[in-house]
């Protein structure tokens, strides 16, 4: 009880800002400014914090001396550079990954590099450059302060995993021969010994994969194949790590369930047993303890749920922290080598992210920093999970962000926000700047995970194949109708919005359901599927072409029949069309052909073209984009 009370007091003290503005006064900058603190990691002795921050259109890593309360080094590589995987390897040296990005929706435009540096800024060097190969961190080797285990994947080897011991001071690496051939990932146990591996072979159709797994039995030096009863090609299965006892290994697979489940492999007896499963949602992630051992897995049927698979000291700590921070996601970021201090990250639908330093001996949690310190959680809107039955009987899930009631108690206007992807992507519960910005202005936001979305099993995702503009689109309409019937939206004050595929869905909605939506916002969208097939950045890749044909179809006439550019004459409601000149995912030609079709038919369209890619780069562009969206919605939703 002492622990719970102390953490709750710390939470109350440090998450409430005394000078925060009321919801109606929250400036747009508070939602879309650069993130001050997006990551914090403590060094093994506890002397330093490594803090990731974003300024302008580049990331920085600051090294903060906790005792002297000063910054000892600042790392930044210029514009459009993003840092990730910041990892302390010994008391004075850390490594991290850096890559160039083209906006938050694009991903990297180059493979990036791994770097190493000392806390005082010295011996800063590139350890590995990804050109025709890439590298992942496999194990930290705590007993060896100068080396880590990494997995390299070379183009010439078909990107099969090859484990190396990497010197973090000079970048030299040494191949570790003890591993199976032709595998895609190799995992080490908690001692740094390679003991689990899996790979896959693509079948003749170029799409279906058959997985195969190997493991070393407890106290054995020999690899053994793992045979799984009931497994068939197309089923997915992979190792994720080991328990603290090094006897149990954990796997995720969907070979006997509609949604993926978690399994425990006893490496001594070879027995495989299911230990966690959710009938609605796939495994969404897993948590490790301060020694990088798997301690819990999570599912996201609505809000996130967590199932613990081990009872280590860190697992018990995490359980207690979850009680101290109810209705929030709690993560153990990392800790000191002696286990005394742990950095904890807490977030929720109304909390963009806060970092605490927890003392495991005194059971006190001290505040470090917030991602968006000017936002007051009490002023922000709740994101409510919902589910309903679609018009053909399929169960669908989504989220509704509800603004604070106005003084007249009126039903708020609604924006239906359609996610991009679309296959295998989903909306999740958690903080969303765009949702919160609109809610602060009195607009509700509905997000539905239509069929084809990820996270609800392979069958649900594949039910969207060939359904662009058909059942996938009907799911969006069914969700809108559900919101009207439930009293969450006034039927004459609804607009639809989205980016990438979401923009496609929004534009198509105005051609198929002109009376359901009052306007549409389309950002970086696809409007001609035949054109996309020939111009996207993956157009020259054979596997990508087969995936396109499987998910969307290869018949050009059928693709035209669900492409909004060919039905611009049927649009009767206003549109805000936004696109980046340097978009490689949905090329600028998509914007050009859609705008030409709208203008040819004298349709009401407003436009904004920015110099970014699939999304905007800088905070200034985010301010402009979201203000334009709000102004447009205000006019067509009759905001008072």
PDB file of N, CA and C in Angstrom, residues 155-236:
ATOM      1  N   UNK A 155      21.960  -8.360 -48.586  1.00  0.00           N
ATOM      2  CA  UNK A 155      21.211  -8.545 -49.823  1.00  0.00           C
ATOM      3  C   UNK A 155      21.667  -9.803 -50.556  1.00  0.00           C
ATOM      4  N   UNK A 156      22.969 -10.025 -50.597  1.00  0.00           N
ATOM      5  CA  UNK A 156      23.519 -11.162 -51.338  1.00  0.00           C
ATOM      6  C   UNK A 156      23.112 -12.497 -50.735  1.00  0.00           C
ATOM      7  N   UNK A 157      22.772 -12.507 -49.459  1.00  0.00           N
ATOM      8  CA  UNK A 157      22.356 -13.741 -48.783  1.00  0.00           C
ATOM      9  C   UNK A 157      20.843 -13.861 -48.685  1.00  0.00           C
ATOM     10  N   UNK A 158      20.125 -13.029 -49.421  1.00  0.00           N
ATOM     11  CA  UNK A 158      18.668 -13.074 -49.324  1.00  0.00           C
ATOM     12  C   UNK A 158      18.167 -12.546 -47.994  1.00  0.00           C
ATOM     13  N   UNK A 159      18.965 -11.683 -47.364  1.00  0.00           N
ATOM     14  CA  UNK A 159      18.630 -11.081 -46.066  1.00  0.00           C
ATOM     15  C   UNK A 159      18.409 -12.136 -44.978  1.00  0.00           C
ATOM     16  N   UNK A 160      19.178 -13.214 -45.029  1.00  0.00           N
ATOM     17  CA  UNK A 160      19.159 -14.185 -43.945  1.00  0.00           C
ATOM     18  C   UNK A 160      20.036 -13.668 -42.799  1.00  0.00           C
ATOM     19  N   UNK A 161      19.680 -14.018 -41.568  1.00  0.00           N
ATOM     20  CA  UNK A 161      20.372 -13.486 -40.389  1.00  0.00           C
ATOM     21  C   UNK A 161      21.740 -14.132 -40.207  1.00  0.00           C
ATOM     22  N   UNK A 162      22.711 -13.276 -39.925  1.00  0.00           N
ATOM     23  CA  UNK A 162      24.061 -13.731 -39.563  1.00  0.00           C
ATOM     24  C   UNK A 162      24.468 -12.959 -38.303  1.00  0.00           C
ATOM     25  N   UNK A 163      24.648 -13.664 -37.203  1.00  0.00           N
ATOM     26  CA  UNK A 163      24.956 -13.019 -35.930  1.00  0.00           C
ATOM     27  C   UNK A 163      26.442 -12.719 -35.842  1.00  0.00           C
ATOM     28  N   UNK A 164      26.743 -11.483 -35.360  1.00  0.00           N
ATOM     29  CA  UNK A 164      28.126 -11.046 -35.181  1.00  0.00           C
ATOM     30  C   UNK A 164      28.295 -10.449 -33.780  1.00  0.00           C
ATOM     31  N   UNK A 165      29.528 -10.483 -33.317  1.00  0.00           N
ATOM     32  CA  UNK A 165      29.900  -9.759 -32.098  1.00  0.00           C
ATOM     33  C   UNK A 165      30.514  -8.441 -32.538  1.00  0.00           C
ATOM     34  N   UNK A 166      29.857  -7.324 -32.185  1.00  0.00           N
ATOM     35  CA  UNK A 166      30.254  -6.001 -32.660  1.00  0.00           C
ATOM     36  C   UNK A 166      30.988  -5.243 -31.568  1.00  0.00           C
ATOM     37  N   UNK A 167      32.157  -4.708 -31.902  1.00  0.00           N
ATOM     38  CA  UNK A 167      32.900  -3.852 -30.998  1.00  0.00           C
ATOM     39  C   UNK A 167      32.300  -2.449 -31.066  1.00  0.00           C
ATOM     40  N   UNK A 168      31.764  -1.965 -29.956  1.00  0.00           N
ATOM     41  CA  UNK A 168      31.063  -0.686 -29.946  1.00  0.00           C
ATOM     42  C   UNK A 168      32.012   0.511 -29.941  1.00  0.00           C
ATOM     43  N   UNK A 169      33.312   0.267 -29.821  1.00  0.00           N
ATOM     44  CA  UNK A 169      34.289   1.356 -29.801  1.00  0.00           C
ATOM     45  C   UNK A 169      34.864   1.658 -31.180  1.00  0.00           C
ATOM     46  N   UNK A 170      35.062   0.589 -31.992  1.00  0.00           N
ATOM     47  CA  UNK A 170      35.694   0.812 -33.293  1.00  0.00           C
ATOM     48  C   UNK A 170      34.881   0.262 -34.460  1.00  0.00           C
ATOM     49  N   UNK A 171      33.753  -0.440 -34.192  1.00  0.00           N
ATOM     50  CA  UNK A 171      32.897  -0.922 -35.262  1.00  0.00           C
ATOM     51  C   UNK A 171      33.311  -2.251 -35.874  1.00  0.00           C
ATOM     52  N   UNK A 172      34.430  -2.841 -35.424  1.00  0.00           N
ATOM     53  CA  UNK A 172      34.827  -4.130 -35.962  1.00  0.00           C
ATOM     54  C   UNK A 172      33.846  -5.203 -35.496  1.00  0.00           C
ATOM     55  N   UNK A 173      33.571  -6.187 -36.354  1.00  0.00           N
ATOM     56  CA  UNK A 173      32.625  -7.244 -35.992  1.00  0.00           C
ATOM     57  C   UNK A 173      33.206  -8.604 -36.339  1.00  0.00           C
ATOM     58  N   UNK A 174      32.721  -9.623 -35.626  1.00  0.00           N
ATOM     59  CA  UNK A 174      33.244 -10.974 -35.741  1.00  0.00           C
ATOM     60  C   UNK A 174      32.065 -11.944 -35.833  1.00  0.00           C
ATOM     61  N   UNK A 175      32.049 -12.753 -36.875  1.00  0.00           N
ATOM     62  CA  UNK A 175      30.948 -13.677 -37.109  1.00  0.00           C
ATOM     63  C   UNK A 175      30.874 -14.730 -36.002  1.00  0.00           C
ATOM     64  N   UNK A 176      29.655 -14.983 -35.532  1.00  0.00           N
ATOM     65  CA  UNK A 176      29.409 -16.031 -34.538  1.00  0.00           C
ATOM     66  C   UNK A 176      28.847 -17.235 -35.292  1.00  0.00           C
ATOM     67  N   UNK A 177      29.622 -18.301 -35.380  1.00  0.00           N
ATOM     68  CA  UNK A 177      29.269 -19.417 -36.266  1.00  0.00           C
ATOM     69  C   UNK A 177      28.160 -20.301 -35.719  1.00  0.00           C
ATOM     70  N   UNK A 178      27.843 -20.182 -34.449  1.00  0.00           N
ATOM     71  CA  UNK A 178      26.914 -21.109 -33.803  1.00  0.00           C
ATOM     72  C   UNK A 178      25.468 -20.697 -34.065  1.00  0.00           C
ATOM     73  N   UNK A 179      24.940 -21.027 -35.274  1.00  0.00           N
ATOM     74  CA  UNK A 179      23.566 -20.712 -35.598  1.00  0.00           C
ATOM     75  C   UNK A 179      23.114 -21.561 -36.780  1.00  0.00           C
ATOM     76  N   UNK A 180      21.815 -21.811 -36.915  1.00  0.00           N
ATOM     77  CA  UNK A 180      21.320 -22.583 -38.064  1.00  0.00           C
ATOM     78  C   UNK A 180      21.482 -21.790 -39.351  1.00  0.00           C
ATOM     79  N   UNK A 181      21.469 -22.500 -40.471  1.00  0.00           N
ATOM     80  CA  UNK A 181      21.574 -21.846 -41.774  1.00  0.00           C
ATOM     81  C   UNK A 181      20.208 -21.346 -42.243  1.00  0.00           C
ATOM     82  N   UNK A 182      20.223 -20.294 -43.042  1.00  0.00           N
ATOM     83  CA  UNK A 182      19.037 -19.803 -43.756  1.00  0.00           C
ATOM     84  C   UNK A 182      17.875 -19.468 -42.827  1.00  0.00           C
ATOM     85  N   UNK A 183      18.159 -18.786 -41.742  1.00  0.00           N
ATOM     86  CA  UNK A 183      17.088 -18.334 -40.848  1.00  0.00           C
ATOM     87  C   UNK A 183      16.978 -16.814 -40.942  1.00  0.00           C
ATOM     88  N   UNK A 184      15.820 -16.304 -40.569  1.00  0.00           N
ATOM     89  CA  UNK A 184      15.565 -14.867 -40.683  1.00  0.00           C
ATOM     90  C   UNK A 184      15.764 -14.114 -39.372  1.00  0.00           C
ATOM     91  N   UNK A 185      15.796 -14.834 -38.265  1.00  0.00           N
ATOM     92  CA  UNK A 185      16.102 -14.195 -36.991  1.00  0.00           C
ATOM     93  C   UNK A 185      16.675 -15.226 -36.031  1.00  0.00           C
ATOM     94  N   UNK A 186      17.650 -14.767 -35.231  1.00  0.00           N
ATOM     95  CA  UNK A 186      18.271 -15.591 -34.201  1.00  0.00           C
ATOM     96  C   UNK A 186      18.158 -14.854 -32.881  1.00  0.00           C
ATOM     97  N   UNK A 187      17.744 -15.557 -31.825  1.00  0.00           N
ATOM     98  CA  UNK A 187      17.576 -14.945 -30.509  1.00  0.00           C
ATOM     99  C   UNK A 187      18.540 -15.580 -29.512  1.00  0.00           C
ATOM    100  N   UNK A 188      19.012 -14.755 -28.596  1.00  0.00           N
ATOM    101  CA  UNK A 188      19.873 -15.222 -27.513  1.00  0.00           C
ATOM    102  C   UNK A 188      19.066 -15.348 -26.236  1.00  0.00           C
ATOM    103  N   UNK A 189      19.493 -16.253 -25.360  1.00  0.00           N
ATOM    104  CA  UNK A 189      18.862 -16.319 -24.041  1.00  0.00           C
ATOM    105  C   UNK A 189      19.460 -15.228 -23.159  1.00  0.00           C
ATOM    106  N   UNK A 190      19.173 -15.268 -21.881  1.00  0.00           N
ATOM    107  CA  UNK A 190      19.559 -14.174 -20.995  1.00  0.00           C
ATOM    108  C   UNK A 190      21.052 -14.153 -20.645  1.00  0.00           C
ATOM    109  N   UNK A 191      21.776 -15.194 -21.054  1.00  0.00           N
ATOM    110  CA  UNK A 191      23.224 -15.206 -20.871  1.00  0.00           C
ATOM    111  C   UNK A 191      23.953 -14.726 -22.119  1.00  0.00           C
ATOM    112  N   UNK A 192      23.214 -14.484 -23.199  1.00  0.00           N
ATOM    113  CA  UNK A 192      23.835 -14.106 -24.466  1.00  0.00           C
ATOM    114  C   UNK A 192      24.140 -15.288 -25.360  1.00  0.00           C
ATOM    115  N   UNK A 193      23.690 -16.483 -24.982  1.00  0.00           N
ATOM    116  CA  UNK A 193      23.889 -17.691 -25.782  1.00  0.00           C
ATOM    117  C   UNK A 193      22.789 -17.802 -26.834  1.00  0.00           C
ATOM    118  N   UNK A 194      23.164 -18.018 -28.091  1.00  0.00           N
ATOM    119  CA  UNK A 194      22.176 -18.168 -29.159  1.00  0.00           C
ATOM    120  C   UNK A 194      21.415 -19.474 -28.955  1.00  0.00           C
ATOM    121  N   UNK A 195      20.051 -19.352 -28.829  1.00  0.00           N
ATOM    122  CA  UNK A 195      19.316 -20.576 -28.489  1.00  0.00           C
ATOM    123  C   UNK A 195      17.961 -20.700 -29.179  1.00  0.00           C
ATOM    124  N   UNK A 196      17.553 -19.736 -29.989  1.00  0.00           N
ATOM    125  CA  UNK A 196      16.289 -19.851 -30.716  1.00  0.00           C
ATOM    126  C   UNK A 196      16.444 -19.161 -32.064  1.00  0.00           C
ATOM    127  N   UNK A 197      15.769 -19.705 -33.073  1.00  0.00           N
ATOM    128  CA  UNK A 197      15.860 -19.134 -34.417  1.00  0.00           C
ATOM    129  C   UNK A 197      14.626 -19.526 -35.214  1.00  0.00           C
ATOM    130  N   UNK A 198      14.268 -18.673 -36.147  1.00  0.00           N
ATOM    131  CA  UNK A 198      13.193 -19.039 -37.062  1.00  0.00           C
ATOM    132  C   UNK A 198      13.443 -18.415 -38.424  1.00  0.00           C
ATOM    133  N   UNK A 199      12.853 -19.032 -39.430  1.00  0.00           N
ATOM    134  CA  UNK A 199      12.965 -18.533 -40.788  1.00  0.00           C
ATOM    135  C   UNK A 199      11.718 -18.889 -41.558  1.00  0.00           C
ATOM    136  N   UNK A 200      11.680 -18.485 -42.811  1.00  0.00           N
ATOM    137  CA  UNK A 200      10.530 -18.835 -43.637  1.00  0.00           C
ATOM    138  C   UNK A 200      10.956 -18.950 -45.090  1.00  0.00           C
ATOM    139  N   UNK A 201      10.208 -19.741 -45.831  1.00  0.00           N
ATOM    140  CA  UNK A 201      10.403 -19.888 -47.257  1.00  0.00           C
ATOM    141  C   UNK A 201       9.119 -19.474 -47.961  1.00  0.00           C
ATOM    142  N   UNK A 202       9.245 -18.705 -49.018  1.00  0.00           N
ATOM    143  CA  UNK A 202       8.086 -18.261 -49.776  1.00  0.00           C
ATOM    144  C   UNK A 202       7.671 -19.341 -50.763  1.00  0.00           C
ATOM    145  N   UNK A 203       6.378 -19.642 -50.803  1.00  0.00           N
ATOM    146  CA  UNK A 203       5.862 -20.686 -51.674  1.00  0.00           C
ATOM    147  C   UNK A 203       5.818 -20.208 -53.130  1.00  0.00           C
ATOM    148  N   UNK A 204       5.395 -21.107 -54.017  1.00  0.00           N
ATOM    149  CA  UNK A 204       5.412 -20.828 -55.446  1.00  0.00           C
ATOM    150  C   UNK A 204       4.528 -19.653 -55.831  1.00  0.00           C
ATOM    151  N   UNK A 205       3.499 -19.353 -55.007  1.00  0.00           N
ATOM    152  CA  UNK A 205       2.622 -18.233 -55.349  1.00  0.00           C
ATOM    153  C   UNK A 205       3.278 -16.882 -55.105  1.00  0.00           C
ATOM    154  N   UNK A 206       4.475 -16.909 -54.501  1.00  0.00           N
ATOM    155  CA  UNK A 206       5.205 -15.677 -54.247  1.00  0.00           C
ATOM    156  C   UNK A 206       4.711 -14.880 -53.062  1.00  0.00           C
ATOM    157  N   UNK A 207       3.711 -15.397 -52.338  1.00  0.00           N
ATOM    158  CA  UNK A 207       3.095 -14.667 -51.234  1.00  0.00           C
ATOM    159  C   UNK A 207       3.027 -15.477 -49.944  1.00  0.00           C
ATOM    160  N   UNK A 208       2.669 -16.740 -50.050  1.00  0.00           N
ATOM    161  CA  UNK A 208       2.498 -17.580 -48.851  1.00  0.00           C
ATOM    162  C   UNK A 208       3.852 -18.003 -48.305  1.00  0.00           C
ATOM    163  N   UNK A 209       4.010 -17.882 -46.995  1.00  0.00           N
ATOM    164  CA  UNK A 209       5.271 -18.244 -46.349  1.00  0.00           C
ATOM    165  C   UNK A 209       5.097 -19.464 -45.458  1.00  0.00           C
ATOM    166  N   UNK A 210       6.103 -20.319 -45.456  1.00  0.00           N
ATOM    167  CA  UNK A 210       6.134 -21.462 -44.545  1.00  0.00           C
ATOM    168  C   UNK A 210       7.261 -21.238 -43.537  1.00  0.00           C
ATOM    169  N   UNK A 211       6.908 -21.194 -42.259  1.00  0.00           N
ATOM    170  CA  UNK A 211       7.881 -20.922 -41.209  1.00  0.00           C
ATOM    171  C   UNK A 211       8.500 -22.220 -40.696  1.00  0.00           C
ATOM    172  N   UNK A 212       9.755 -22.131 -40.265  1.00  0.00           N
ATOM    173  CA  UNK A 212      10.437 -23.255 -39.613  1.00  0.00           C
ATOM    174  C   UNK A 212      11.235 -22.695 -38.442  1.00  0.00           C
ATOM    175  N   UNK A 213      11.304 -23.468 -37.361  1.00  0.00           N
ATOM    176  CA  UNK A 213      11.911 -22.991 -36.115  1.00  0.00           C
ATOM    177  C   UNK A 213      12.934 -23.988 -35.583  1.00  0.00           C
ATOM    178  N   UNK A 214      13.941 -23.430 -34.876  1.00  0.00           N
ATOM    179  CA  UNK A 214      14.961 -24.235 -34.224  1.00  0.00           C
ATOM    180  C   UNK A 214      15.170 -23.712 -32.811  1.00  0.00           C
ATOM    181  N   UNK A 215      15.632 -24.600 -31.941  1.00  0.00           N
ATOM    182  CA  UNK A 215      16.000 -24.181 -30.595  1.00  0.00           C
ATOM    183  C   UNK A 215      17.067 -25.105 -30.049  1.00  0.00           C
ATOM    184  N   UNK A 216      17.790 -24.612 -29.055  1.00  0.00           N
ATOM    185  CA  UNK A 216      18.742 -25.443 -28.320  1.00  0.00           C
ATOM    186  C   UNK A 216      18.078 -25.893 -27.021  1.00  0.00           C
ATOM    187  N   UNK A 217      17.952 -27.182 -26.793  1.00  0.00           N
ATOM    188  CA  UNK A 217      17.416 -27.631 -25.507  1.00  0.00           C
ATOM    189  C   UNK A 217      18.279 -27.121 -24.346  1.00  0.00           C
ATOM    190  N   UNK A 218      17.643 -27.018 -23.197  1.00  0.00           N
ATOM    191  CA  UNK A 218      18.353 -26.543 -22.009  1.00  0.00           C
ATOM    192  C   UNK A 218      19.616 -27.360 -21.759  1.00  0.00           C
ATOM    193  N   UNK A 219      20.744 -26.673 -21.566  1.00  0.00           N
ATOM    194  CA  UNK A 219      22.050 -27.266 -21.292  1.00  0.00           C
ATOM    195  C   UNK A 219      22.565 -28.126 -22.443  1.00  0.00           C
ATOM    196  N   UNK A 220      22.170 -27.762 -23.660  1.00  0.00           N
ATOM    197  CA  UNK A 220      22.642 -28.471 -24.843  1.00  0.00           C
ATOM    198  C   UNK A 220      23.298 -27.473 -25.778  1.00  0.00           C
ATOM    199  N   UNK A 221      24.298 -27.949 -26.546  1.00  0.00           N
ATOM    200  CA  UNK A 221      24.981 -27.109 -27.513  1.00  0.00           C
ATOM    201  C   UNK A 221      24.513 -27.371 -28.942  1.00  0.00           C
ATOM    202  N   UNK A 222      23.518 -28.233 -29.098  1.00  0.00           N
ATOM    203  CA  UNK A 222      23.070 -28.636 -30.431  1.00  0.00           C
ATOM    204  C   UNK A 222      21.699 -28.036 -30.754  1.00  0.00           C
ATOM    205  N   UNK A 223      21.535 -27.607 -31.996  1.00  0.00           N
ATOM    206  CA  UNK A 223      20.252 -27.075 -32.447  1.00  0.00           C
ATOM    207  C   UNK A 223      19.303 -28.204 -32.791  1.00  0.00           C
ATOM    208  N   UNK A 224      18.038 -27.983 -32.516  1.00  0.00           N
ATOM    209  CA  UNK A 224      17.009 -28.991 -32.758  1.00  0.00           C
ATOM    210  C   UNK A 224      15.819 -28.330 -33.453  1.00  0.00           C
ATOM    211  N   UNK A 225      15.283 -28.932 -34.530  1.00  0.00           N
ATOM    212  CA  UNK A 225      14.094 -28.339 -35.170  1.00  0.00           C
ATOM    213  C   UNK A 225      12.871 -28.487 -34.270  1.00  0.00           C
ATOM    214  N   UNK A 226      12.000 -27.501 -34.316  1.00  0.00           N
ATOM    215  CA  UNK A 226      10.758 -27.541 -33.540  1.00  0.00           C
ATOM    216  C   UNK A 226       9.608 -27.868 -34.475  1.00  0.00           C
ATOM    217  N   UNK A 227       8.990 -29.011 -34.248  1.00  0.00           N
ATOM    218  CA  UNK A 227       7.845 -29.430 -35.042  1.00  0.00           C
ATOM    219  C   UNK A 227       6.567 -29.058 -34.291  1.00  0.00           C
ATOM    220  N   UNK A 228       5.626 -28.408 -34.981  1.00  0.00           N
ATOM    221  CA  UNK A 228       4.397 -27.945 -34.351  1.00  0.00           C
ATOM    222  C   UNK A 228       3.203 -28.662 -34.967  1.00  0.00           C
ATOM    223  N   UNK A 229       2.474 -29.387 -34.166  1.00  0.00           N
ATOM    224  CA  UNK A 229       1.295 -30.108 -34.652  1.00  0.00           C
ATOM    225  C   UNK A 229       0.258 -29.118 -35.180  1.00  0.00           C
ATOM    226  N   UNK A 230      -0.274 -29.406 -36.352  1.00  0.00           N
ATOM    227  CA  UNK A 230      -1.327 -28.575 -36.909  1.00  0.00           C
ATOM    228  C   UNK A 230      -0.844 -27.393 -37.717  1.00  0.00           C
ATOM    229  N   UNK A 231       0.464 -27.171 -37.744  1.00  0.00           N
ATOM    230  CA  UNK A 231       0.971 -26.036 -38.519  1.00  0.00           C
ATOM    231  C   UNK A 231       0.821 -26.302 -40.008  1.00  0.00           C
ATOM    232  N   UNK A 232       0.399 -25.279 -40.757  1.00  0.00           N
ATOM    233  CA  UNK A 232       0.283 -25.351 -42.201  1.00  0.00           C
ATOM    234  C   UNK A 232       0.927 -24.117 -42.821  1.00  0.00           C
ATOM    235  N   UNK A 233       1.433 -24.235 -44.052  1.00  0.00           N
ATOM    236  CA  UNK A 233       1.994 -23.055 -44.720  1.00  0.00           C
ATOM    237  C   UNK A 233       0.972 -21.925 -44.743  1.00  0.00           C
ATOM    238  N   UNK A 234       1.442 -20.729 -44.463  1.00  0.00           N
ATOM    239  CA  UNK A 234       0.556 -19.573 -44.338  1.00  0.00           C
ATOM    240  C   UNK A 234       0.318 -19.192 -42.892  1.00  0.00           C
ATOM    241  N   UNK A 235       0.378 -20.175 -41.987  1.00  0.00           N
ATOM    242  CA  UNK A 235       0.311 -19.866 -40.558  1.00  0.00           C
ATOM    243  C   UNK A 235       1.571 -19.107 -40.168  1.00  0.00           C
ATOM    244  N   UNK A 236       1.433 -18.216 -39.189  1.00  0.00           N
ATOM    245  CA  UNK A 236       2.567 -17.388 -38.774  1.00  0.00           C
ATOM    246  C   UNK A 236       3.001 -17.777 -37.367  1.00  0.00           C
TER     247      UNK A 236
END
